[in-house]
XYZ file of C-alpha atoms in Angstrom:
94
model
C 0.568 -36.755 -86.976
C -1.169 -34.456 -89.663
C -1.278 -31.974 -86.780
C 2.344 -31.727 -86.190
C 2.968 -31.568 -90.095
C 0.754 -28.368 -90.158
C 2.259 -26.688 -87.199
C 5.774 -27.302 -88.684
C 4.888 -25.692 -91.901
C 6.512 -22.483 -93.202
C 5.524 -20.095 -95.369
C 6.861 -17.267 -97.231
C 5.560 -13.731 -95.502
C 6.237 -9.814 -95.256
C 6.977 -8.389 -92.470
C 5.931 -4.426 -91.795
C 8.054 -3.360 -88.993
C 7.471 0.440 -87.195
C 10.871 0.677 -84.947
C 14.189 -0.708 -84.061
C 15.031 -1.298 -88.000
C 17.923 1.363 -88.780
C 16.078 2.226 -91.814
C 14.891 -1.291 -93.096
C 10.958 -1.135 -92.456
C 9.733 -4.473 -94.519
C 11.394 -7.804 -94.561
C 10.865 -10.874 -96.556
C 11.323 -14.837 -95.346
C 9.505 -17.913 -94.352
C 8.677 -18.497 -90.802
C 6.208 -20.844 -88.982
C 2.740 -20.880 -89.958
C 1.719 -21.379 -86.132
C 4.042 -18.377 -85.745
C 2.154 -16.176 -87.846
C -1.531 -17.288 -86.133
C -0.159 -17.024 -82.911
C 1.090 -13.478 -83.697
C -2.409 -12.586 -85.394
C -4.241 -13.852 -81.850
C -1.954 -11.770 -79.236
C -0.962 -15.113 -78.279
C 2.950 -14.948 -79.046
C 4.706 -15.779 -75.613
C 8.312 -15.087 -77.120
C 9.409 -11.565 -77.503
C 10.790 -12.222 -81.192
C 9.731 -14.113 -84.674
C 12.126 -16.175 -86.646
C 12.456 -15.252 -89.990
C 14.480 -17.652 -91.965
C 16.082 -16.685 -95.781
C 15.266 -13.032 -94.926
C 15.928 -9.962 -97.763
C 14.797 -7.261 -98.241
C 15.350 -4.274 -100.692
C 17.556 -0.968 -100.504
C 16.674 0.968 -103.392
C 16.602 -1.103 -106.442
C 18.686 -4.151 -104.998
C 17.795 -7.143 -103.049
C 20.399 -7.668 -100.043
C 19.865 -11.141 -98.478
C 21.608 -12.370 -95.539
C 25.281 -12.593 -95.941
C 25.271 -11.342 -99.490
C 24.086 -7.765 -99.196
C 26.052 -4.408 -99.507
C 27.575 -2.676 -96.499
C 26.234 -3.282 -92.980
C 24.117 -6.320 -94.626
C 27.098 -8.753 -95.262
C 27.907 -8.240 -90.947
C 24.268 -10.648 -90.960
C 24.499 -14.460 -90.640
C 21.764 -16.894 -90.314
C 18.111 -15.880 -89.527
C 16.726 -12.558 -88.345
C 14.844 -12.244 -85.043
C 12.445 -8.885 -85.152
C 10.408 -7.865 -82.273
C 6.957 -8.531 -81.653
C 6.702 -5.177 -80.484
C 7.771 -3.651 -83.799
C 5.920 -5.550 -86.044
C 3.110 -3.772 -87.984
C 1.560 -5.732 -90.030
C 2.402 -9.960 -91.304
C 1.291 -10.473 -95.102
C 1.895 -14.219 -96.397
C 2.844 -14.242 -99.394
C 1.964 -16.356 -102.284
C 4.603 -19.258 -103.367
């Protein structure tokens, strides 16, 4: 039971992405721990991540899903990005 309690947990990260972004390069949300390990060990089998209660920043304001400026407020729900665009995964602290 602890096992499944870890592998359910999410975390807050950054995501670094290189391509397919139209201009957004770094995105902010909470996705699966076991997401972020499996990512880290080439193991990912899915071509996307989840990232749930994404934002991210154009120039000095924060656009979140639904609530941004311009092309932002088209978003609903959670962001899927590429595994083959991703750069770099930083968790973040709470």
């Amino acid at each position: 039971m602890a096992k499944k309690k870890e592998d359910d947990k999410k975390v807050w990260v950054e995501v670094e992405v290189n391509k397919f972004t139209d201009g957004i390069t770094v995105f902010r949300g909470r996705m699966l721990k076991k997401d972020i390990e499996a990512w880290s060990n080439g193991e990912l089998v899915d071509c996307s991540i989840k990232l749930e209660k994404t934002y991210w920043f154009v120039g000095e304001n924060i656009c979140t899903l639904g609530n941004g400026e311009g092309n932002a407020r088209q978003y609903t729900g959670d962001t899927y990005i590429r595994v083959d665009a991703i750069m770099l995964i930083f968790v973040l602290k709470e």
